[in-house]
Structure formats: C-alpha cells, structure tokens
PDB file of C-alpha atoms in Angstrom:
ATOM      1  CA  UNK A   1     126.914 -95.323 -27.127  1.00  0.00           C
ATOM      2  CA  UNK A   2     126.969 -96.974 -30.542  1.00  0.00           C
ATOM      3  CA  UNK A   3     128.866-100.160 -28.911  1.00  0.00           C
ATOM      4  CA  UNK A   4     126.199-100.074 -26.142  1.00  0.00           C
ATOM      5  CA  UNK A   5     123.328 -99.853 -28.567  1.00  0.00           C
ATOM      6  CA  UNK A   6     124.942-102.864 -30.654  1.00  0.00           C
ATOM      7  CA  UNK A   7     125.486-104.912 -27.930  1.00  0.00           C
ATOM      8  CA  UNK A   8     121.864-104.360 -26.365  1.00  0.00           C
ATOM      9  CA  UNK A   9     120.648-105.418 -29.848  1.00  0.00           C
ATOM     10  CA  UNK A  10     122.887-108.286 -29.596  1.00  0.00           C
ATOM     11  CA  UNK A  11     121.882-109.506 -26.439  1.00  0.00           C
ATOM     12  CA  UNK A  12     118.003-109.175 -27.423  1.00  0.00           C
ATOM     13  CA  UNK A  13     118.739-111.307 -30.354  1.00  0.00           C
ATOM     14  CA  UNK A  14     120.573-113.881 -28.273  1.00  0.00           C
ATOM     15  CA  UNK A  15     117.700-113.978 -25.552  1.00  0.00           C
ATOM     16  CA  UNK A  16     115.095-114.411 -28.259  1.00  0.00           C
ATOM     17  CA  UNK A  17     117.130-117.158 -29.609  1.00  0.00           C
ATOM     18  CA  UNK A  18     117.575-118.947 -26.426  1.00  0.00           C
ATOM     19  CA  UNK A  19     113.720-118.366 -25.750  1.00  0.00           C
ATOM     20  CA  UNK A  20     113.072-119.934 -29.268  1.00  0.00           C
ATOM     21  CA  UNK A  21     115.342-123.059 -28.459  1.00  0.00           C
ATOM     22  CA  UNK A  22     113.555-123.486 -25.404  1.00  0.00           C
ATOM     23  CA  UNK A  23     109.949-122.944 -26.663  1.00  0.00           C
ATOM     24  CA  UNK A  24     110.778-125.460 -29.287  1.00  0.00           C
ATOM     25  CA  UNK A  25     112.206-127.940 -26.880  1.00  0.00           C
ATOM     26  CA  UNK A  26     108.697-128.338 -25.277  1.00  0.00           C
ATOM     27  CA  UNK A  27     107.367-129.492 -28.652  1.00  0.00           C
ATOM     28  CA  UNK A  28     108.551-132.888 -29.289  1.00  0.00           C
ATOM     29  CA  UNK A  29     107.798-134.720 -32.409  1.00  0.00           C
ATOM     30  CA  UNK A  30     104.929-136.752 -30.916  1.00  0.00           C
ATOM     31  CA  UNK A  31     103.434-134.386 -27.984  1.00  0.00           C
ATOM     32  CA  UNK A  32     102.580-130.478 -27.818  1.00  0.00           C
ATOM     33  CA  UNK A  33     100.682-128.498 -25.388  1.00  0.00           C
ATOM     34  CA  UNK A  34      96.851-128.096 -25.060  1.00  0.00           C
ATOM     35  CA  UNK A  35      96.699-125.395 -22.238  1.00  0.00           C
ATOM     36  CA  UNK A  36      98.646-126.548 -19.274  1.00  0.00           C
ATOM     37  CA  UNK A  37      98.514-130.085 -20.303  1.00  0.00           C
ATOM     38  CA  UNK A  38     100.808-132.035 -22.471  1.00  0.00           C
ATOM     39  CA  UNK A  39      98.829-134.200 -25.248  1.00  0.00           C
ATOM     40  CA  UNK A  40      99.761-136.160 -28.324  1.00  0.00           C
ATOM     41  CA  UNK A  41      99.930-134.020 -31.523  1.00  0.00           C
ATOM     42  CA  UNK A  42      97.261-135.952 -33.248  1.00  0.00           C
ATOM     43  CA  UNK A  43      94.723-135.007 -30.173  1.00  0.00           C
ATOM     44  CA  UNK A  44      95.103-131.272 -30.055  1.00  0.00           C
ATOM     45  CA  UNK A  45      93.431-130.336 -33.210  1.00  0.00           C
ATOM     46  CA  UNK A  46      90.343-132.162 -32.165  1.00  0.00           C
ATOM     47  CA  UNK A  47      90.492-130.617 -28.531  1.00  0.00           C
ATOM     48  CA  UNK A  48      90.895-127.183 -30.217  1.00  0.00           C
ATOM     49  CA  UNK A  49      88.372-127.717 -32.409  1.00  0.00           C
ATOM     50  CA  UNK A  50      85.884-128.625 -29.602  1.00  0.00           C
ATOM     51  CA  UNK A  51      86.678-125.734 -27.962  1.00  0.00           C
ATOM     52  CA  UNK A  52      86.064-123.443 -30.809  1.00  0.00           C
ATOM     53  CA  UNK A  53      82.760-125.408 -31.599  1.00  0.00           C
ATOM     54  CA  UNK A  54      81.556-124.568 -28.121  1.00  0.00           C
ATOM     55  CA  UNK A  55      82.235-120.777 -28.442  1.00  0.00           C
ATOM     56  CA  UNK A  56      81.480-120.242 -31.902  1.00  0.00           C
ATOM     57  CA  UNK A  57      77.864-118.705 -31.368  1.00  0.00           C
ATOM     58  CA  UNK A  58      79.308-116.732 -28.512  1.00  0.00           C
ATOM     59  CA  UNK A  59      82.608-115.675 -30.041  1.00  0.00           C
ATOM     60  CA  UNK A  60      82.187-111.914 -29.526  1.00  0.00           C
ATOM     61  CA  UNK A  61      81.090-112.406 -25.888  1.00  0.00           C
ATOM     62  CA  UNK A  62      84.313-114.603 -25.351  1.00  0.00           C
ATOM     63  CA  UNK A  63      86.314-112.070 -26.606  1.00  0.00           C
ATOM     64  CA  UNK A  64      84.623-109.146 -24.816  1.00  0.00           C
ATOM     65  CA  UNK A  65      85.168-111.131 -21.474  1.00  0.00           C
ATOM     66  CA  UNK A  66      88.789-111.808 -22.095  1.00  0.00           C
ATOM     67  CA  UNK A  67      89.874-108.204 -23.128  1.00  0.00           C
ATOM     68  CA  UNK A  68      86.927-106.097 -21.262  1.00  0.00           C
ATOM     69  CA  UNK A  69      85.822-105.504 -24.987  1.00  0.00           C
ATOM     70  CA  UNK A  70      89.255-103.822 -25.889  1.00  0.00           C
ATOM     71  CA  UNK A  71      89.611-106.466 -28.752  1.00  0.00           C
ATOM     72  CA  UNK A  72      87.298-104.321 -30.848  1.00  0.00           C
ATOM     73  CA  UNK A  73      89.685-101.278 -30.794  1.00  0.00           C
ATOM     74  CA  UNK A  74      92.681-103.513 -31.193  1.00  0.00           C
ATOM     75  CA  UNK A  75      91.105-105.306 -34.520  1.00  0.00           C
ATOM     76  CA  UNK A  76      90.258-101.780 -35.688  1.00  0.00           C
ATOM     77  CA  UNK A  77      93.806-100.522 -35.170  1.00  0.00           C
ATOM     78  CA  UNK A  78      95.169-103.615 -36.971  1.00  0.00           C
ATOM     79  CA  UNK A  79      92.821-103.089 -40.107  1.00  0.00           C
ATOM     80  CA  UNK A  80      93.766 -99.470 -40.429  1.00  0.00           C
ATOM     81  CA  UNK A  81      97.387-100.099 -39.603  1.00  0.00           C
ATOM     82  CA  UNK A  82      97.552-102.484 -42.486  1.00  0.00           C
ATOM     83  CA  UNK A  83      95.914 -99.867 -44.789  1.00  0.00           C
ATOM     84  CA  UNK A  84      95.248-102.593 -47.439  1.00  0.00           C
ATOM     85  CA  UNK A  85      93.209-102.156 -50.567  1.00  0.00           C
ATOM     86  CA  UNK A  86      93.664-101.607 -54.337  1.00  0.00           C
ATOM     87  CA  UNK A  87      94.896 -98.194 -54.821  1.00  0.00           C
ATOM     88  CA  UNK A  88      93.010 -96.042 -57.693  1.00  0.00           C
ATOM     89  CA  UNK A  89      95.985 -96.114 -59.893  1.00  0.00           C
ATOM     90  CA  UNK A  90      96.320 -99.874 -59.602  1.00  0.00           C
ATOM     91  CA  UNK A  91      94.992-102.181 -62.322  1.00  0.00           C
ATOM     92  CA  UNK A  92      95.046-105.116 -60.175  1.00  0.00           C
ATOM     93  CA  UNK A  93      92.695-106.078 -57.121  1.00  0.00           C
ATOM     94  CA  UNK A  94      94.401-107.595 -53.970  1.00  0.00           C
ATOM     95  CA  UNK A  95      93.981-111.117 -52.916  1.00  0.00           C
ATOM     96  CA  UNK A  96      93.205-111.583 -49.270  1.00  0.00           C
ATOM     97  CA  UNK A  97      93.292-114.616 -46.974  1.00  0.00           C
ATOM     98  CA  UNK A  98      92.278-114.369 -43.426  1.00  0.00           C
ATOM     99  CA  UNK A  99      93.296-117.515 -41.674  1.00  0.00           C
ATOM    100  CA  UNK A 100      91.407-118.723 -38.522  1.00  0.00           C
ATOM    101  CA  UNK A 101      88.976-116.142 -39.492  1.00  0.00           C
ATOM    102  CA  UNK A 102      85.719-118.143 -39.429  1.00  0.00           C
ATOM    103  CA  UNK A 103      83.768-115.491 -37.754  1.00  0.00           C
ATOM    104  CA  UNK A 104      84.383-113.064 -40.509  1.00  0.00           C
ATOM    105  CA  UNK A 105      85.172-109.833 -38.497  1.00  0.00           C
ATOM    106  CA  UNK A 106      88.505-109.303 -39.856  1.00  0.00           C
ATOM    107  CA  UNK A 107      87.638-110.325 -43.274  1.00  0.00           C
ATOM    108  CA  UNK A 108      84.687-107.912 -43.647  1.00  0.00           C
ATOM    109  CA  UNK A 109      86.355-105.137 -41.918  1.00  0.00           C
ATOM    110  CA  UNK A 110      89.383-105.185 -44.357  1.00  0.00           C
ATOM    111  CA  UNK A 111      87.082-105.218 -47.181  1.00  0.00           C
ATOM    112  CA  UNK A 112      84.795-102.405 -45.630  1.00  0.00           C
ATOM    113  CA  UNK A 113      88.016-100.370 -45.229  1.00  0.00           C
ATOM    114  CA  UNK A 114      89.269-101.098 -48.633  1.00  0.00           C
ATOM    115  CA  UNK A 115      85.949 -99.944 -50.147  1.00  0.00           C
ATOM    116  CA  UNK A 116      85.520 -96.741 -47.874  1.00  0.00           C
ATOM    117  CA  UNK A 117      89.461 -95.435 -48.269  1.00  0.00           C
ATOM    118  CA  UNK A 118      90.119 -96.645 -51.735  1.00  0.00           C
ATOM    119  CA  UNK A 119      86.606 -97.171 -53.558  1.00  0.00           C
ATOM    120  CA  UNK A 120      87.968-100.888 -53.907  1.00  0.00           C
ATOM    121  CA  UNK A 121      84.982-103.187 -54.396  1.00  0.00           C
ATOM    122  CA  UNK A 122      87.070-105.755 -56.638  1.00  0.00           C
ATOM    123  CA  UNK A 123      89.749-107.295 -54.088  1.00  0.00           C
ATOM    124  CA  UNK A 124      88.794-110.675 -53.179  1.00  0.00           C
ATOM    125  CA  UNK A 125      88.949-112.482 -49.767  1.00  0.00           C
ATOM    126  CA  UNK A 126      89.231-116.180 -48.705  1.00  0.00           C
ATOM    127  CA  UNK A 127      88.033-116.705 -45.303  1.00  0.00           C
ATOM    128  CA  UNK A 128      89.935-119.715 -43.868  1.00  0.00           C
ATOM    129  CA  UNK A 129      89.182-121.909 -40.825  1.00  0.00           C
ATOM    130  CA  UNK A 130      89.950-125.282 -39.632  1.00  0.00           C
ATOM    131  CA  UNK A 131      86.676-125.281 -37.732  1.00  0.00           C
ATOM    132  CA  UNK A 132      83.133-125.744 -39.781  1.00  0.00           C
ATOM    133  CA  UNK A 133      81.026-124.087 -36.795  1.00  0.00           C
ATOM    134  CA  UNK A 134      83.142-120.820 -36.843  1.00  0.00           C
ATOM    135  CA  UNK A 135      82.857-120.720 -40.689  1.00  0.00           C
ATOM    136  CA  UNK A 136      79.028-120.972 -40.398  1.00  0.00           C
ATOM    137  CA  UNK A 137      78.881-118.293 -37.911  1.00  0.00           C
ATOM    138  CA  UNK A 138      80.943-116.133 -40.507  1.00  0.00           C
ATOM    139  CA  UNK A 139      78.485-117.195 -42.997  1.00  0.00           C
ATOM    140  CA  UNK A 140      75.382-116.386 -40.818  1.00  0.00           C
ATOM    141  CA  UNK A 141      76.809-112.695 -40.157  1.00  0.00           C
ATOM    142  CA  UNK A 142      77.349-112.372 -43.813  1.00  0.00           C
ATOM    143  CA  UNK A 143      73.602-113.235 -44.492  1.00  0.00           C
ATOM    144  CA  UNK A 144      72.663-110.943 -41.586  1.00  0.00           C
ATOM    145  CA  UNK A 145      74.333-107.961 -42.683  1.00  0.00           C
ATOM    146  CA  UNK A 146      73.744-108.943 -46.510  1.00  0.00           C
ATOM    147  CA  UNK A 147      76.498-107.026 -47.919  1.00  0.00           C
ATOM    148  CA  UNK A 148      79.066-109.907 -48.313  1.00  0.00           C
ATOM    149  CA  UNK A 149      76.393-112.888 -48.693  1.00  0.00           C
ATOM    150  CA  UNK A 150      76.759-114.678 -51.943  1.00  0.00           C
ATOM    151  CA  UNK A 151      78.992-112.272 -52.825  1.00  0.00           C
ATOM    152  CA  UNK A 152      81.756-113.791 -55.419  1.00  0.00           C
ATOM    153  CA  UNK A 153      84.427-112.238 -54.073  1.00  0.00           C
ATOM    154  CA  UNK A 154      84.306-113.806 -50.509  1.00  0.00           C
ATOM    155  CA  UNK A 155      84.996-117.471 -50.463  1.00  0.00           C
ATOM    156  CA  UNK A 156      84.551-119.432 -47.039  1.00  0.00           C
ATOM    157  CA  UNK A 157      87.146-122.488 -46.897  1.00  0.00           C
ATOM    158  CA  UNK A 158      87.556-125.115 -44.398  1.00  0.00           C
ATOM    159  CA  UNK A 159      91.481-125.330 -44.401  1.00  0.00           C
ATOM    160  CA  UNK A 160      94.060-126.268 -41.813  1.00  0.00           C
ATOM    161  CA  UNK A 161      96.145-123.096 -41.357  1.00  0.00           C
ATOM    162  CA  UNK A 162      99.521-125.203 -41.109  1.00  0.00           C
ATOM    163  CA  UNK A 163      99.104-126.809 -44.371  1.00  0.00           C
ATOM    164  CA  UNK A 164      96.601-124.549 -46.777  1.00  0.00           C
ATOM    165  CA  UNK A 165      96.790-127.289 -49.289  1.00  0.00           C
ATOM    166  CA  UNK A 166      93.715-125.957 -51.297  1.00  0.00           C
ATOM    167  CA  UNK A 167      95.728-122.573 -51.511  1.00  0.00           C
ATOM    168  CA  UNK A 168      98.223-122.377 -54.596  1.00  0.00           C
ATOM    169  CA  UNK A 169     101.687-120.962 -53.688  1.00  0.00           C
ATOM    170  CA  UNK A 170     102.474-117.671 -54.322  1.00  0.00           C
ATOM    171  CA  UNK A 171      98.859-116.275 -54.911  1.00  0.00           C
ATOM    172  CA  UNK A 172      97.799-113.875 -52.293  1.00  0.00           C
ATOM    173  CA  UNK A 173      98.908-110.668 -51.546  1.00  0.00           C
ATOM    174  CA  UNK A 174      97.721-110.085 -47.866  1.00  0.00           C
ATOM    175  CA  UNK A 175      97.708-112.931 -45.300  1.00  0.00           C
ATOM    176  CA  UNK A 176      96.048-111.979 -41.922  1.00  0.00           C
ATOM    177  CA  UNK A 177      95.297-113.915 -39.099  1.00  0.00           C
ATOM    178  CA  UNK A 178      93.750-112.442 -35.712  1.00  0.00           C
ATOM    179  CA  UNK A 179      93.817-114.466 -32.264  1.00  0.00           C
ATOM    180  CA  UNK A 180      94.272-117.632 -33.989  1.00  0.00           C
ATOM    181  CA  UNK A 181      97.935-118.641 -34.366  1.00  0.00           C
ATOM    182  CA  UNK A 182      98.436-119.489 -30.957  1.00  0.00           C
ATOM    183  CA  UNK A 183      95.991-122.452 -31.071  1.00  0.00           C
ATOM    184  CA  UNK A 184      97.853-123.980 -34.254  1.00  0.00           C
ATOM    185  CA  UNK A 185      99.478-127.268 -32.978  1.00  0.00           C
ATOM    186  CA  UNK A 186     102.658-126.383 -35.267  1.00  0.00           C
ATOM    187  CA  UNK A 187     102.911-122.452 -35.110  1.00  0.00           C
ATOM    188  CA  UNK A 188     106.031-122.733 -37.201  1.00  0.00           C
ATOM    189  CA  UNK A 189     104.253-124.930 -39.828  1.00  0.00           C
ATOM    190  CA  UNK A 190     101.495-122.300 -39.840  1.00  0.00           C
ATOM    191  CA  UNK A 191     104.244-119.626 -40.511  1.00  0.00           C
ATOM    192  CA  UNK A 192     105.886-121.533 -43.529  1.00  0.00           C
ATOM    193  CA  UNK A 193     102.307-121.860 -45.000  1.00  0.00           C
ATOM    194  CA  UNK A 194     101.680-118.405 -44.820  1.00  0.00           C
ATOM    195  CA  UNK A 195     105.080-117.811 -46.379  1.00  0.00           C
ATOM    196  CA  UNK A 196     104.292-120.296 -49.208  1.00  0.00           C
ATOM    197  CA  UNK A 197     100.888-118.837 -50.172  1.00  0.00           C
ATOM    198  CA  UNK A 198     102.133-115.153 -50.335  1.00  0.00           C
ATOM    199  CA  UNK A 199     103.282-113.541 -53.736  1.00  0.00           C
ATOM    200  CA  UNK A 200     106.806-112.212 -53.629  1.00  0.00           C
ATOM    201  CA  UNK A 201     106.180-108.614 -51.752  1.00  0.00           C
ATOM    202  CA  UNK A 202     102.962-110.042 -50.009  1.00  0.00           C
ATOM    203  CA  UNK A 203     102.331-109.080 -46.262  1.00  0.00           C
ATOM    204  CA  UNK A 204     102.035-111.305 -43.317  1.00  0.00           C
ATOM    205  CA  UNK A 205      99.968-109.533 -40.367  1.00  0.00           C
ATOM    206  CA  UNK A 206      99.002-111.266 -37.375  1.00  0.00           C
ATOM    207  CA  UNK A 207      97.025-109.804 -34.278  1.00  0.00           C
ATOM    208  CA  UNK A 208      97.870-112.127 -31.165  1.00  0.00           C
ATOM    209  CA  UNK A 209      97.779-111.789 -27.643  1.00  0.00           C
ATOM    210  CA  UNK A 210     101.321-111.404 -26.027  1.00  0.00           C
ATOM    211  CA  UNK A 211     103.568-110.785 -23.059  1.00  0.00           C
ATOM    212  CA  UNK A 212     102.898-107.449 -20.971  1.00  0.00           C
ATOM    213  CA  UNK A 213     106.170-105.705 -20.422  1.00  0.00           C
ATOM    214  CA  UNK A 214     105.337-103.689 -17.232  1.00  0.00           C
ATOM    215  CA  UNK A 215     105.647-105.908 -14.267  1.00  0.00           C
ATOM    216  CA  UNK A 216     102.907-104.188 -12.411  1.00  0.00           C
ATOM    217  CA  UNK A 217     100.405-104.206 -15.342  1.00  0.00           C
ATOM    218  CA  UNK A 218     101.523-107.860 -15.629  1.00  0.00           C
ATOM    219  CA  UNK A 219     100.554-108.712 -12.209  1.00  0.00           C
ATOM    220  CA  UNK A 220      97.222-107.225 -12.323  1.00  0.00           C
ATOM    221  CA  UNK A 221      96.642-108.990 -15.682  1.00  0.00           C
ATOM    222  CA  UNK A 222      97.557-112.419 -14.112  1.00  0.00           C
ATOM    223  CA  UNK A 223      94.835-111.658 -11.483  1.00  0.00           C
ATOM    224  CA  UNK A 224      92.322-110.707 -13.958  1.00  0.00           C
ATOM    225  CA  UNK A 225      93.192-113.876 -15.995  1.00  0.00           C
ATOM    226  CA  UNK A 226      92.676-116.188 -13.166  1.00  0.00           C
ATOM    227  CA  UNK A 227      89.094-115.041 -13.150  1.00  0.00           C
ATOM    228  CA  UNK A 228      88.259-115.518 -16.708  1.00  0.00           C
ATOM    229  CA  UNK A 229      87.368-119.156 -16.630  1.00  0.00           C
ATOM    230  CA  UNK A 230      85.081-118.573 -13.573  1.00  0.00           C
ATOM    231  CA  UNK A 231      83.387-115.532 -15.658  1.00  0.00           C
ATOM    232  CA  UNK A 232      83.124-117.914 -18.866  1.00  0.00           C
ATOM    233  CA  UNK A 233      81.232-120.237 -16.586  1.00  0.00           C
ATOM    234  CA  UNK A 234      78.826-117.610 -15.570  1.00  0.00           C
ATOM    235  CA  UNK A 235      78.348-115.803 -18.889  1.00  0.00           C
ATOM    236  CA  UNK A 236      78.553-118.496 -21.417  1.00  0.00           C
ATOM    237  CA  UNK A 237      78.254-121.817 -19.236  1.00  0.00           C
ATOM    238  CA  UNK A 238      81.685-122.938 -20.484  1.00  0.00           C
ATOM    239  CA  UNK A 239      84.152-123.124 -17.837  1.00  0.00           C
ATOM    240  CA  UNK A 240      86.782-125.332 -19.599  1.00  0.00           C
ATOM    241  CA  UNK A 241      86.823-123.335 -22.957  1.00  0.00           C
ATOM    242  CA  UNK A 242      87.869-120.279 -21.189  1.00  0.00           C
ATOM    243  CA  UNK A 243      90.377-122.170 -19.237  1.00  0.00           C
ATOM    244  CA  UNK A 244      92.042-123.379 -22.096  1.00  0.00           C
ATOM    245  CA  UNK A 245      91.929-120.210 -23.794  1.00  0.00           C
ATOM    246  CA  UNK A 246      93.739-118.293 -20.835  1.00  0.00           C
ATOM    247  CA  UNK A 247      96.570-121.205 -20.724  1.00  0.00           C
ATOM    248  CA  UNK A 248      96.872-120.628 -24.341  1.00  0.00           C
ATOM    249  CA  UNK A 249      98.004-117.200 -24.085  1.00  0.00           C
ATOM    250  CA  UNK A 250     100.386-117.803 -21.327  1.00  0.00           C
ATOM    251  CA  UNK A 251     102.064-120.568 -23.609  1.00  0.00           C
ATOM    252  CA  UNK A 252     102.435-118.308 -26.358  1.00  0.00           C
ATOM    253  CA  UNK A 253     106.124-117.026 -27.086  1.00  0.00           C
ATOM    254  CA  UNK A 254     106.806-113.451 -26.359  1.00  0.00           C
ATOM    255  CA  UNK A 255     107.048-110.871 -28.889  1.00  0.00           C
ATOM    256  CA  UNK A 256     110.971-111.152 -29.627  1.00  0.00           C
ATOM    257  CA  UNK A 257     110.718-115.070 -29.731  1.00  0.00           C
ATOM    258  CA  UNK A 258     107.502-114.942 -32.080  1.00  0.00           C
ATOM    259  CA  UNK A 259     109.296-112.297 -34.235  1.00  0.00           C
ATOM    260  CA  UNK A 260     112.333-114.770 -34.629  1.00  0.00           C
ATOM    261  CA  UNK A 261     110.100-117.526 -35.660  1.00  0.00           C
ATOM    262  CA  UNK A 262     108.445-115.079 -38.096  1.00  0.00           C
ATOM    263  CA  UNK A 263     112.168-114.674 -39.731  1.00  0.00           C
ATOM    264  CA  UNK A 264     112.834-118.358 -39.534  1.00  0.00           C
ATOM    265  CA  UNK A 265     109.897-118.732 -41.993  1.00  0.00           C
ATOM    266  CA  UNK A 266     111.846-116.576 -44.303  1.00  0.00           C
ATOM    267  CA  UNK A 267     110.174-113.199 -43.897  1.00  0.00           C
ATOM    268  CA  UNK A 268     112.008-110.104 -44.040  1.00  0.00           C
ATOM    269  CA  UNK A 269     111.518-106.393 -42.778  1.00  0.00           C
ATOM    270  CA  UNK A 270     109.731-108.433 -39.644  1.00  0.00           C
ATOM    271  CA  UNK A 271     108.660-105.934 -36.868  1.00  0.00           C
ATOM    272  CA  UNK A 272     105.779-105.853 -33.975  1.00  0.00           C
ATOM    273  CA  UNK A 273     103.990-103.250 -32.426  1.00  0.00           C
ATOM    274  CA  UNK A 274     102.861-103.710 -28.522  1.00  0.00           C
ATOM    275  CA  UNK A 275      99.396-102.763 -27.816  1.00  0.00           C
ATOM    276  CA  UNK A 276      97.910-102.119 -24.310  1.00  0.00           C
ATOM    277  CA  UNK A 277     101.160-102.478 -22.415  1.00  0.00           C
ATOM    278  CA  UNK A 278     101.820-105.951 -24.339  1.00  0.00           C
ATOM    279  CA  UNK A 279      98.517-107.559 -23.825  1.00  0.00           C
ATOM    280  CA  UNK A 280      98.351-108.283 -27.390  1.00  0.00           C
ATOM    281  CA  UNK A 281     100.841-107.319 -30.393  1.00  0.00           C
ATOM    282  CA  UNK A 282     100.828-106.639 -34.177  1.00  0.00           C
ATOM    283  CA  UNK A 283     103.331-108.680 -35.935  1.00  0.00           C
ATOM    284  CA  UNK A 284     104.153-108.213 -39.592  1.00  0.00           C
ATOM    285  CA  UNK A 285     106.847-109.422 -42.212  1.00  0.00           C
ATOM    286  CA  UNK A 286     107.396-109.286 -46.041  1.00  0.00           C
ATOM    287  CA  UNK A 287     108.038-112.104 -48.405  1.00  0.00           C
ATOM    288  CA  UNK A 288     110.729-111.232 -50.887  1.00  0.00           C
TER     289      UNK A 288
END
C-alpha cells in the first residue's frame, strides 16, 4: 500500500511537471496567448486592459454571469479560510496587498473580516491593479460605503502585478489575488513578484478558475461556457470580452500544474483546495 501511494504521488508530480513544460512551451519569448489567439507579448497587456476597461462598471454582473452568482460564496470562503488579521496578543498590524484587486471586493472583505473577528482596525491594505478603470471602480465603492473612503490604511495603486516595482521586497505579510492571475502575460513572473514582496513567513493566497475533476460535470460546464459570450452580449452588450474571459479560463493551468509553478517561485507548504467540483480553486504557499 505504501509503495502504491508513493508511486501515485510520484506519478502525479511527473504528470504535473510534463504539463508545466508543455504549458511553458506555448509561451515563447515573443508571443503569448490572448484567449484562443497567439499575440505578441507586448500587445497582450493592452488587449487585457481593454477587456477590463470594458467590464469595469459591470464587474459584479460579469462574475455573476460567469459563475451563476457562486463567486460570492467562493470569495467569502476564500476570506474565511485565510483567517487573516492582527491577533489580540500581537503588537504588529498586518500589511496586506491585494493584486488585480481594483474592484475592492476582496480587499474590503479582508479588512471587514479582520475587524469583525479580531477587532483589528490597524492592518493596512494596498489595492493594486494594472487597470486604472478597475481602480476607479474600487474607489467609487469605497466612497459609496464610506467605510474605507479616505482611510489612510487603504492605498489604491496602479501597478503591473508581474513587476510590483513600487512595492519594497520583504514588506508584505499577506498577498492575495482573486480571479486575476490568469490574465497576466507572464504568470510565473507574477508568482516571482509575489514571493519577492512577501516577508519571510508571509502567505500567498490565490483564488482562480481551474479544471473540473468530474468528467460529467466538466461536460456540463463546457456547454454552459459556450453560452457565456452570448449572455455577455445580452446582459452587458459585450460579446468579445466574455469570449476572452471564457477562453482565458480554458487556457489556465490545472491545479497540479499551477501548484508546481507556485513551488518554482520558491514557496513552501504549497497546496490547494478545489471548489464546486474544481470550477475554481484556492491556492496557497508560504515564503520561508
């Protein structure tokens, strides 16, 4: 039994490494994927930016359409599972960074959770996004709910998540990213940047669409996914953006392959939890 289990683990690792090599081979130095298209690397950033500028004001609607509203449950579970906040016996507040977090939903949710559970009103949050339109949406929400508007603890920053050049190394306790990393031109560069900005002992925490493990459920989801661009056209008058978003999900590595990429960045204690049959997954790792 022990040998069988050990062999199974080795087989999974080998399969993951093969998939990682295959996935990397599709990314040359000069080209990358934008949905189903192969485009020059320098063009993808603008193309993705155009997509999110288009959907910024309808961001929640977009996620509701793509997940049948379940994204709200996933995000709530993501925040509760992380369980982050300054503990009562701690003298130091936490420094959070939420990348690709322009809408503010994860950032505000994390701060709300820290306050409600730990009475933490000191921890800070950098809300980082490459897209100014998404950041404006987050600032608008902060203004509407008033709680985090002009709060010195919350800082909105235009930043490329693959570089994070305005964020000092070893400065953050918690790095979160929700439904954003699959849109990076170079995902490995983004993981490397996450590792750099975290303090030793800091936590990387990622929520992203993934690969469904049940063949029957996967078939049903694929049929649903074919309808999403049409629904995007109906509810948001935006077929092309929804088509890209569906294709970006299909292109994203599976759970084991992405786990290998996180490990490659240097993280330890790497793991993941699949949600809703693997429609999405929470991934984590610790900087040592």
